[in-house]
Coordinates of N, CA and C in Angstrom, one line a residue:
X637 N 9.5 -24.6 11.9 CA 8.4 -23.6 11.6 C 9.0 -22.2 11.6
X638 N 8.6 -21.5 10.6 CA 9.1 -20.1 10.5 C 8.2 -19.2 11.4
X639 N 8.8 -18.1 11.9 CA 8.0 -17.2 12.7 C 8.0 -15.8 12.1
X640 N 7.0 -15.1 12.3 CA 6.9 -13.7 11.8 C 7.6 -12.8 12.8
X641 N 8.3 -11.7 12.3 CA 8.9 -10.8 13.1 C 7.9 -9.7 13.6
X642 N 8.1 -9.1 14.7 CA 7.2 -8.1 15.2 C 7.1 -6.9 14.2
X643 N 8.2 -6.5 13.6 CA 8.2 -5.4 12.6 C 7.3 -5.8 11.4
X644 N 7.5 -7.0 10.8 CA 6.7 -7.3 9.7 C 5.3 -7.5 10.0
X645 N 5.0 -8.0 11.2 CA 3.6 -8.1 11.6 C 2.9 -6.8 11.7
X646 N 3.7 -5.8 12.2 CA 3.1 -4.4 12.3 C 2.8 -3.9 10.9
X647 N 3.7 -4.2 9.9 CA 3.5 -3.7 8.6 C 2.2 -4.3 8.0
X648 N 2.0 -5.6 8.3 CA 0.8 -6.3 7.8 C -0.5 -5.7 8.4
X649 N -0.4 -5.4 9.7 CA -1.6 -4.8 10.3 C -1.9 -3.4 9.7
X650 N -0.8 -2.7 9.4 CA -0.9 -1.3 8.8 C -1.6 -1.4 7.5
X651 N -1.3 -2.4 6.7 CA -1.9 -2.6 5.4 C -3.4 -2.8 5.5
X652 N -3.8 -3.6 6.4 CA -5.2 -3.8 6.6 C -5.9 -2.5 7.0
X653 N -5.3 -1.7 7.9 CA -5.9 -0.5 8.4 C -6.1 0.5 7.2
X654 N -5.2 0.6 6.3 CA -5.3 1.5 5.2 C -6.2 1.0 4.0
X655 N -6.0 -0.3 3.7 CA -6.6 -0.8 2.5 C -8.1 -1.2 2.8
X656 N -8.4 -1.6 4.1 CA -9.7 -2.1 4.4 C -10.4 -1.2 5.4
X657 N -9.7 -0.2 5.9 CA -10.2 0.8 6.9 C -10.7 0.1 8.2
X658 N -9.9 -0.9 8.6 CA -10.3 -1.6 9.9 C -9.0 -2.4 10.3
X659 N -9.1 -2.7 11.6 CA -8.1 -3.7 12.1 C -8.3 -5.0 11.4
X660 N -7.2 -5.8 11.2 CA -7.4 -7.1 10.5 C -8.1 -8.1 11.4
X661 N -8.9 -9.0 10.9 CA -9.5 -10.1 11.6 C -8.4 -11.1 11.9
X662 N -8.6 -12.0 12.8 CA -7.7 -13.1 13.0 C -7.4 -13.9 11.7
X663 N -8.5 -14.1 11.0 CA -8.4 -14.9 9.8 C -7.5 -14.2 8.7
X664 N -7.8 -13.0 8.5 CA -7.0 -12.2 7.5 C -5.5 -12.1 8.0
X665 N -5.3 -11.8 9.2 CA -3.9 -11.7 9.7 C -3.1 -13.0 9.6
X666 N -3.8 -14.1 9.9 CA -3.2 -15.4 9.7 C -2.8 -15.7 8.3
X667 N -3.7 -15.3 7.3 CA -3.4 -15.4 5.9 C -2.2 -14.6 5.5
X668 N -2.1 -13.4 6.0 CA -1.0 -12.5 5.6 C 0.3 -13.0 6.2
X669 N 0.2 -13.4 7.4 CA 1.4 -14.0 8.1 C 1.9 -15.2 7.3
X670 N 0.9 -16.0 6.9 CA 1.3 -17.2 6.1 C 2.1 -16.9 4.8
X671 N 1.6 -15.8 4.2 CA 2.3 -15.3 3.0 C 3.7 -14.9 3.3
X672 N 3.8 -14.2 4.4 CA 5.1 -13.6 4.8 C 6.1 -14.7 5.2
X673 N 5.7 -15.6 6.0 CA 6.7 -16.6 6.5 C 7.1 -17.6 5.4
X674 N 6.2 -17.6 4.3 CA 6.5 -18.5 3.2 C 7.5 -17.8 2.2
X675 N 7.9 -16.6 2.6 CA 8.9 -15.8 1.7 C 8.3 -14.7 1.0
X676 N 7.0 -14.4 1.1 CA 6.3 -13.4 0.4 C 6.7 -12.0 1.0
X677 N 6.5 -11.0 0.2 CA 6.8 -9.6 0.6 C 5.6 -8.9 1.1
X678 N 5.8 -7.7 1.6 CA 4.7 -6.9 2.0 C 3.8 -6.6 0.8
X679 N 4.4 -6.4 -0.4 CA 3.6 -6.2 -1.6 C 2.8 -7.4 -1.9
X680 N 3.3 -8.6 -1.7 CA 2.5 -9.8 -1.9 C 1.3 -9.9 -0.9
X681 N 1.5 -9.4 0.3 CA 0.4 -9.4 1.3 C -0.6 -8.4 0.8
X682 N -0.2 -7.2 0.3 CA -1.1 -6.2 -0.3 C -1.9 -6.8 -1.4
X683 N -1.3 -7.6 -2.3 CA -2.0 -8.2 -3.4 C -3.0 -9.2 -2.9
X684 N -2.8 -9.8 -1.8 CA -3.8 -10.7 -1.2 C -5.0 -9.9 -0.7
X685 N -4.7 -8.8 0.0 CA -5.8 -8.0 0.5 C -6.6 -7.5 -0.7
X686 N -6.0 -7.1 -1.8 CA -6.6 -6.6 -3.0 C -7.6 -7.6 -3.6
X687 N -7.4 -8.8 -3.3 CA -8.3 -9.9 -3.9 C -9.5 -10.1 -3.0
X688 N -9.6 -9.5 -1.8 CA -10.7 -9.8 -1.0 C -12.0 -9.1 -1.4
X689 N -13.1 -9.6 -1.0 CA -14.4 -9.0 -1.4 C -14.5 -7.6 -0.8
X690 N -14.0 -7.4 0.4 CA -14.1 -6.1 1.0 C -13.4 -5.1 0.2
X691 N -12.2 -5.4 -0.2 CA -11.4 -4.4 -1.0 C -12.0 -4.1 -2.3
X692 N -12.5 -5.2 -3.0 CA -13.1 -5.0 -4.3 C -14.4 -4.1 -4.2
X693 N -15.1 -4.3 -3.1 CA -16.3 -3.5 -2.9 C -16.0 -2.0 -2.6
X694 N -14.9 -1.8 -1.9 CA -14.4 -0.4 -1.6 C -13.8 0.3 -2.9
X695 N -13.1 -0.5 -3.6 CA -12.3 0.0 -4.8 C -12.7 -0.8 -6.0
X696 N -13.9 -0.6 -6.6 CA -14.4 -1.5 -7.7 C -13.5 -1.3 -9.0
X697 N -13.6 -2.3 -9.8 CA -12.8 -2.3 -11.0 C -13.1 -1.2 -12.0
X698 N -14.3 -0.6 -11.9 CA -14.7 0.4 -12.8 C -14.2 1.8 -12.5
X699 N -13.4 1.9 -11.4 CA -12.7 3.1 -11.0 C -11.6 3.4 -12.0
X700 N -11.4 4.7 -12.3 CA -10.3 5.1 -13.1 C -9.0 5.1 -12.2
X701 N -7.9 5.2 -12.8 CA -6.6 5.3 -12.1 C -6.6 6.5 -11.1
X702 N -7.1 7.6 -11.7 CA -7.2 8.8 -10.8 C -8.1 8.7 -9.7
X703 N -9.3 8.0 -9.9 CA -10.2 7.8 -8.8 C -9.6 6.9 -7.7
X704 N -9.0 5.8 -8.2 CA -8.4 4.9 -7.2 C -7.3 5.6 -6.4
X705 N -6.4 6.4 -7.1 CA -5.3 7.1 -6.5 C -5.8 8.0 -5.5
X706 N -6.9 8.7 -5.8 CA -7.4 9.7 -4.8 C -8.0 9.0 -3.6
X707 N -8.8 7.9 -3.8 CA -9.4 7.3 -2.7 C -8.4 6.5 -1.8
X708 N -7.4 5.9 -2.4 CA -6.5 5.2 -1.5 C -5.6 6.2 -0.8
X709 N -5.2 7.3 -1.4 CA -4.5 8.3 -0.6 C -5.3 8.9 0.5
X710 N -6.6 9.1 0.2 CA -7.4 9.7 1.3 C -7.6 8.7 2.4
X711 N -7.6 7.4 2.1 CA -7.7 6.3 3.1 C -6.5 6.4 4.0
X712 N -5.3 6.6 3.4 CA -4.1 6.7 4.2 C -4.1 8.0 5.0
X713 N -4.8 9.0 4.6 CA -4.8 10.3 5.2 C -5.8 10.5 6.4
X714 N -6.6 9.5 6.6 CA -7.7 9.6 7.6 C -7.0 9.8 9.0
X715 N -7.5 10.9 9.7 CA -7.0 11.2 11.0 C -5.9 12.2 10.9
X716 N -5.4 12.6 9.7 CA -4.4 13.6 9.6 C -4.8 14.7 8.6
X717 N -3.9 15.6 8.5 CA -4.2 16.7 7.5 C -3.0 16.9 6.5
X718 N -3.4 17.3 5.3 CA -2.4 17.5 4.3 C -3.0 18.6 3.4
X719 N -2.2 19.5 2.9 CA -2.7 20.6 2.1 C -3.3 20.1 0.8
X720 N -4.2 20.9 0.3 CA -4.9 20.5 -1.0 C -3.9 20.4 -2.1
X721 N -2.9 21.3 -2.1 CA -1.9 21.3 -3.2 C -1.1 20.1 -3.2
X722 N -0.7 19.7 -2.0 CA 0.2 18.5 -1.9 C -0.6 17.2 -2.2
X723 N -1.9 17.2 -1.7 CA -2.8 16.1 -2.0 C -2.9 15.9 -3.5
X724 N -3.1 17.0 -4.2 CA -3.2 16.9 -5.7 C -2.0 16.4 -6.3
X725 N -0.8 16.9 -5.8 CA 0.5 16.5 -6.3 C 0.7 15.0 -6.2
X726 N 0.4 14.5 -5.0 CA 0.6 13.1 -4.7 C -0.4 12.2 -5.6
X727 N -1.6 12.6 -5.7 CA -2.6 11.9 -6.5 C -2.2 11.9 -8.0
X728 N -1.7 13.0 -8.5 CA -1.3 13.1 -9.9 C -0.1 12.1 -10.1
X729 N 0.8 12.1 -9.2 CA 2.0 11.2 -9.3 C 1.5 9.8 -9.3
X730 N 0.7 9.4 -8.3 CA 0.2 8.1 -8.2 C -0.6 7.6 -9.4
X731 N -1.4 8.5 -10.0 CA -2.2 8.2 -11.2 C -1.2 7.9 -12.3
X732 N -0.2 8.7 -12.5 CA 0.8 8.4 -13.5 C 1.5 7.0 -13.4
X733 N 1.8 6.7 -12.1 CA 2.4 5.4 -11.9 C 1.5 4.2 -12.2
X734 N 0.2 4.4 -11.9 CA -0.8 3.4 -12.2 C -1.0 3.2 -13.7
X735 N -1.2 4.3 -14.4 CA -1.5 4.2 -15.8 C -0.3 3.8 -16.6
X736 N 0.9 4.0 -16.1 CA 2.1 3.6 -16.8 C 2.3 2.1 -16.6
X737 N 1.7 1.5 -15.6 CA 1.9 0.1 -15.3 C 3.0 -0.2 -14.3
X738 N 3.6 0.9 -13.9 CA 4.7 0.7 -12.9 C 4.2 0.2 -11.5
X739 N 3.0 0.6 -11.2 CA 2.4 0.1 -10.0 C 1.0 -0.4 -10.2
X740 N 0.6 -1.4 -9.4 CA -0.8 -1.9 -9.4 C -1.5 -1.3 -8.2
X741 N -2.8 -1.5 -8.1 CA -3.5 -1.0 -6.9 C -2.8 -1.5 -5.6
X742 N -2.5 -2.8 -5.6 CA -1.9 -3.3 -4.4 C -0.5 -2.8 -4.1
X743 N 0.4 -2.7 -5.1 CA 1.7 -2.3 -4.9 C 1.8 -0.8 -4.5
X744 N 0.8 0.0 -5.1 CA 0.8 1.4 -4.7 C 0.4 1.5 -3.2
X745 N -0.6 0.8 -2.8 CA -1.0 0.8 -1.4 C 0.2 0.4 -0.5
X746 N 0.9 -0.6 -0.9 CA 2.0 -1.1 -0.1 C 3.1 -0.1 0.0
X747 N 3.4 0.6 -1.1 CA 4.5 1.6 -1.1 C 4.1 2.8 -0.2
X748 N 2.8 3.2 -0.3 CA 2.4 4.4 0.5 C 2.5 4.0 2.0
X749 N 2.1 2.8 2.3 CA 2.1 2.4 3.7 C 3.5 2.3 4.3
X750 N 4.4 1.7 3.5 CA 5.8 1.6 3.9 C 6.4 2.9 4.1
X751 N 6.1 3.9 3.2 CA 6.6 5.2 3.4 C 6.2 5.9 4.6
X752 N 4.8 5.8 4.9 CA 4.3 6.5 6.0 C 4.7 5.9 7.4
X753 N 5.0 4.6 7.3 CA 5.4 3.9 8.6 C 6.9 4.2 8.9
X754 N 7.7 4.7 8.0 CA 9.1 5.0 8.2 C 9.3 6.2 9.1
X755 N 10.2 6.2 10.1 CA 10.5 7.3 10.9 C 10.7 8.6 10.2
X756 N 11.3 8.5 9.0 CA 11.6 9.7 8.2 C 10.4 10.4 7.8
X757 N 9.2 9.7 7.7 CA 8.0 10.3 7.2 C 7.5 11.4 8.2
X758 N 7.9 11.2 9.5 CA 7.5 12.1 10.6 C 8.3 13.4 10.5
X759 N 9.3 13.4 9.7 CA 10.1 14.6 9.5 C 9.8 15.3 8.2
X760 N 8.9 14.7 7.4 CA 8.5 15.3 6.2 C 7.4 16.4 6.5
X761 N 7.8 17.6 6.2 CA 6.9 18.8 6.6 C 5.5 18.6 6.1
X762 N 5.3 18.2 4.9 CA 4.0 18.1 4.3 C 3.2 16.9 4.6
X763 N 3.9 15.8 4.9 CA 3.2 14.5 5.1 C 3.3 14.0 6.6
X764 N 4.0 14.7 7.4 CA 4.2 14.3 8.8 C 2.9 14.0 9.6
X765 N 1.9 14.8 9.4 CA 0.7 14.6 10.1 C -0.1 13.4 9.7
X766 N -0.2 13.1 8.4 CA -0.9 11.9 8.0 C 0.0 10.7 8.3
X767 N 1.3 10.8 8.3 CA 2.1 9.7 8.7 C 1.9 9.3 10.2
X768 N 1.8 10.4 11.0 CA 1.5 10.1 12.4 C 0.2 9.5 12.6
X769 N -0.8 9.9 11.9 CA -2.1 9.4 12.0 C -2.1 7.9 11.6
X770 N -1.5 7.6 10.5 CA -1.4 6.2 10.0 C -0.7 5.3 11.0
X771 N 0.4 5.8 11.6 CA 1.1 5.1 12.6 C 0.3 4.9 13.8
X772 N -0.5 5.9 14.3 CA -1.3 5.7 15.4 C -2.5 4.8 15.2
X773 N -3.1 4.9 14.0 CA -4.2 4.0 13.7 C -3.8 2.5 13.6
X774 N -2.6 2.4 13.1 CA -2.0 1.0 13.0 C -1.7 0.5 14.3
X775 N -1.2 1.3 15.2 CA -0.8 0.9 16.6 C -2.1 0.5 17.3
X776 N -3.2 1.3 17.1 CA -4.4 1.0 17.8 C -5.0 -0.4 17.3
X777 N -4.8 -0.7 16.0 CA -5.3 -1.9 15.5 C -4.5 -3.1 16.0
X778 N -3.2 -2.9 16.1 CA -2.3 -3.9 16.6 C -2.6 -4.2 18.1
X779 N -2.9 -3.2 18.9 CA -3.2 -3.4 20.3 C -4.5 -4.1 20.4
X780 N -5.5 -3.8 19.6 CA -6.8 -4.4 19.7 C -6.7 -5.9 19.3
X781 N -6.1 -6.2 18.2 CA -6.1 -7.5 17.6 C -5.0 -8.4 18.3
X782 N -3.8 -7.9 18.5 CA -2.7 -8.8 19.0 C -2.6 -8.7 20.5
X783 N -2.5 -7.5 21.1 CA -2.3 -7.4 22.5 C -3.5 -7.9 23.3
X784 N -4.7 -7.4 22.9 CA -5.9 -7.8 23.6 C -6.6 -9.0 23.0
X785 N -6.1 -9.5 21.9 CA -6.6 -10.7 21.3 C -8.1 -10.6 20.9
X786 N -8.5 -9.5 20.3 CA -9.9 -9.3 19.9 C -10.1 -9.4 18.4
X787 N -9.2 -10.1 17.7 CA -9.3 -10.2 16.3 C -10.5 -11.1 15.8
X788 N -11.2 -11.7 16.7 CA -12.4 -12.4 16.3 C -13.7 -11.6 16.3
X789 N -13.5 -10.3 16.5 CA -14.6 -9.3 16.5 C -15.2 -9.2 15.1
X790 N -16.4 -8.6 15.0 CA -17.0 -8.4 13.7 C -16.3 -7.3 12.9
X791 N -16.6 -7.2 11.6 CA -16.0 -6.2 10.8 C -16.3 -4.8 11.4
X792 N -17.5 -4.6 11.8 CA -17.9 -3.3 12.3 C -17.1 -3.0 13.6
X793 N -16.9 -3.9 14.4 CA -16.1 -3.7 15.6 C -14.6 -3.5 15.3
X794 N -14.1 -4.2 14.3 CA -12.7 -4.0 13.9 C -12.5 -2.6 13.3
X795 N -13.6 -2.1 12.6 CA -13.5 -0.7 12.1 C -13.6 0.3 13.2
X796 N -14.5 0.1 14.1 CA -14.7 1.0 15.2 C -13.5 1.1 16.1
X797 N -12.7 0.1 16.2 CA -11.5 0.1 17.0 C -10.5 1.1 16.7
X798 N -10.5 1.6 15.4 CA -9.6 2.6 14.9 C -10.2 3.9 14.4
X799 N -11.6 3.9 14.4 CA -12.3 5.0 13.8 C -12.0 6.3 14.4
X800 N -11.8 6.4 15.6 CA -11.6 7.7 16.3 C -10.1 8.1 16.4
X801 N -9.2 7.3 15.9 CA -7.8 7.6 16.1 C -7.3 8.5 15.1
X802 N -6.5 9.5 15.5 CA -6.0 10.6 14.6 C -4.5 10.7 14.9
X803 N -3.9 11.8 14.4 CA -2.5 12.0 14.7 C -2.2 12.5 16.1
X804 N -3.3 12.8 16.8 CA -3.2 13.2 18.2 C -3.0 11.9 19.1
X805 N -1.9 11.9 19.9 CA -1.6 10.7 20.7 C -2.7 10.4 21.7
X806 N -3.4 11.4 22.1 CA -4.5 11.2 23.1 C -5.6 10.2 22.5
X807 N -5.8 10.3 21.2 CA -6.8 9.4 20.6 C -6.4 8.0 20.6
X808 N -5.1 7.8 20.5 CA -4.5 6.4 20.5 C -4.7 5.8 21.9
X809 N -4.4 6.7 22.9 CA -4.6 6.2 24.3 C -6.0 5.9 24.6
X810 N -6.9 6.7 24.1 CA -8.4 6.5 24.3 C -8.8 5.2 23.6
X811 N -8.3 4.9 22.4 CA -8.7 3.7 21.7 C -8.2 2.5 22.5
X812 N -7.0 2.5 23.0 CA -6.4 1.4 23.7 C -7.2 1.2 25.0
X813 N -7.6 2.2 25.7 CA -8.4 2.1 26.9 C -9.7 1.4 26.6
X814 N -10.3 1.8 25.4 CA -11.6 1.2 25.0 C -11.4 -0.3 24.7
X815 N -10.2 -0.6 24.1 CA -9.9 -2.1 23.9 C -9.7 -2.8 25.2
X816 N -9.1 -2.2 26.2 CA -9.0 -2.8 27.5 C -10.4 -3.2 28.0
X817 N -11.3 -2.2 27.9 CA -12.6 -2.4 28.5 C -13.3 -3.5 27.7
X818 N -13.2 -3.6 26.4 CA -13.8 -4.6 25.6 C -13.3 -6.0 26.0
X819 N -12.0 -6.1 26.2 CA -11.4 -7.4 26.5 C -11.8 -7.8 27.9
X820 N -11.9 -6.9 28.8 CA -12.3 -7.2 30.2 C -13.7 -7.7 30.2
X821 N -14.6 -7.0 29.4 CA -16.0 -7.4 29.4 C -16.1 -8.8 28.7
X822 N -15.4 -9.1 27.7 CA -15.4 -10.4 27.1 C -14.9 -11.5 28.0
X823 N -13.9 -11.2 28.8 CA -13.4 -12.2 29.7 C -14.4 -12.5 30.8
X824 N -15.1 -11.4 31.3 CA -16.1 -11.6 32.3 C -17.2 -12.4 31.8
X825 N -17.6 -12.1 30.6 CA -18.8 -12.9 30.0 C -18.4 -14.4 29.8
X826 N -17.2 -14.6 29.4 CA -16.7 -16.0 29.2 C -16.7 -16.7 30.5
X827 N -16.2 -16.0 31.6 CA -16.1 -16.6 32.9 C -17.5 -17.0 33.4
X828 N -18.4 -16.0 33.2 CA -19.8 -16.3 33.7 C -20.4 -17.5 32.9
X829 N -20.2 -17.6 31.6 CA -20.7 -18.7 30.9 C -20.1 -20.0 31.3
X830 N -18.8 -20.0 31.6 CA -18.2 -21.2 32.1 C -18.7 -21.6 33.5
X831 N -19.0 -20.6 34.3 CA -19.5 -20.9 35.7 C -20.9 -21.5 35.6
X832 N -21.7 -20.9 34.6 CA -23.1 -21.4 34.4 C -23.1 -22.8 33.9
X833 N -22.1 -23.1 33.0 CA -22.0 -24.5 32.5 C -21.6 -25.5 33.6
X834 N -20.7 -25.1 34.4 CA -20.3 -25.9 35.5 C -21.4 -26.2 36.5
X835 N -22.2 -25.1 36.7 CA -23.3 -25.3 37.6 C -24.4 -26.2 37.1
X836 N -24.6 -26.2 35.7 CA -25.6 -27.1 35.1 C -25.1 -28.5 35.2
X837 N -23.8 -28.7 35.0 CA -23.2 -30.1 35.1 C -23.4 -30.6 36.5
X838 N -23.1 -29.7 37.5 CA -23.2 -30.2 38.9 C -24.6 -30.5 39.2
X839 N -25.5 -29.7 38.8 CA -26.9 -29.9 39.1 C -27.4 -31.2 38.4
X840 N -26.9 -31.5 37.2 CA -27.3 -32.7 36.5 C -26.8 -33.9 37.3
X841 N -25.5 -33.8 37.7 CA -24.9 -35.0 38.5 C -25.7 -35.2 39.7
X842 N -26.1 -34.1 40.4 CA -26.8 -34.3 41.7 C -28.1 -35.0 41.5
X843 N -28.8 -34.6 40.4 CA -30.1 -35.1 40.1 C -30.0 -36.6 39.8
X844 N -28.9 -36.9 39.0 CA -28.7 -38.3 38.6 C -28.5 -39.2 39.8
X845 N -27.7 -38.6 40.8 CA -27.4 -39.4 42.0 C -28.6 -39.7 42.8
X846 N -29.6 -38.7 42.9 CA -30.8 -38.9 43.6 C -31.7 -40.0 43.0
X847 N -31.7 -39.9 41.7 CA -32.5 -40.9 41.0 C -31.9 -42.3 41.1

């Protein structure tokens, strides 16, 4: 059985963060990992996400190349800042790549994510802040889904897990603290439910013995 590497798994989580604006669910992450361990690339994983109903609803087929380029770049920019001039430059470049057929919606998203995740992106004067934001939001998603095992949460909860994370490290710490609290609450609820079930069983056994 093939295993996913931690680095590749992080890249898959980051794709979900940018393309779907939420941490990945257990189901989606398992699908993406399945693609990867079968020999697929990050671009293949992005293509899979692009086929989901959630992605199609966010980026409908009637968008122009320029509209998609703008919206996907803005999705990657959440939590960070970039100058208007550089934003326009990047969107124009991306639009050209899409219209020429060199990139698809999925491969463009994959390329942007890979660039922003690279350590060198943090040294890029114009893009460093959004790179840090993307890395922080991806780290928060990974902590929520993988470390705290909360990938079974609702889409709204998966989105909320990263919603407040920016390029500021303090926001990542706060998000992880919130994930800790959620995991603790879920564990307590599960323990209480198990205890109640055991009590019901014991009560039933006692009643049966009396009868």
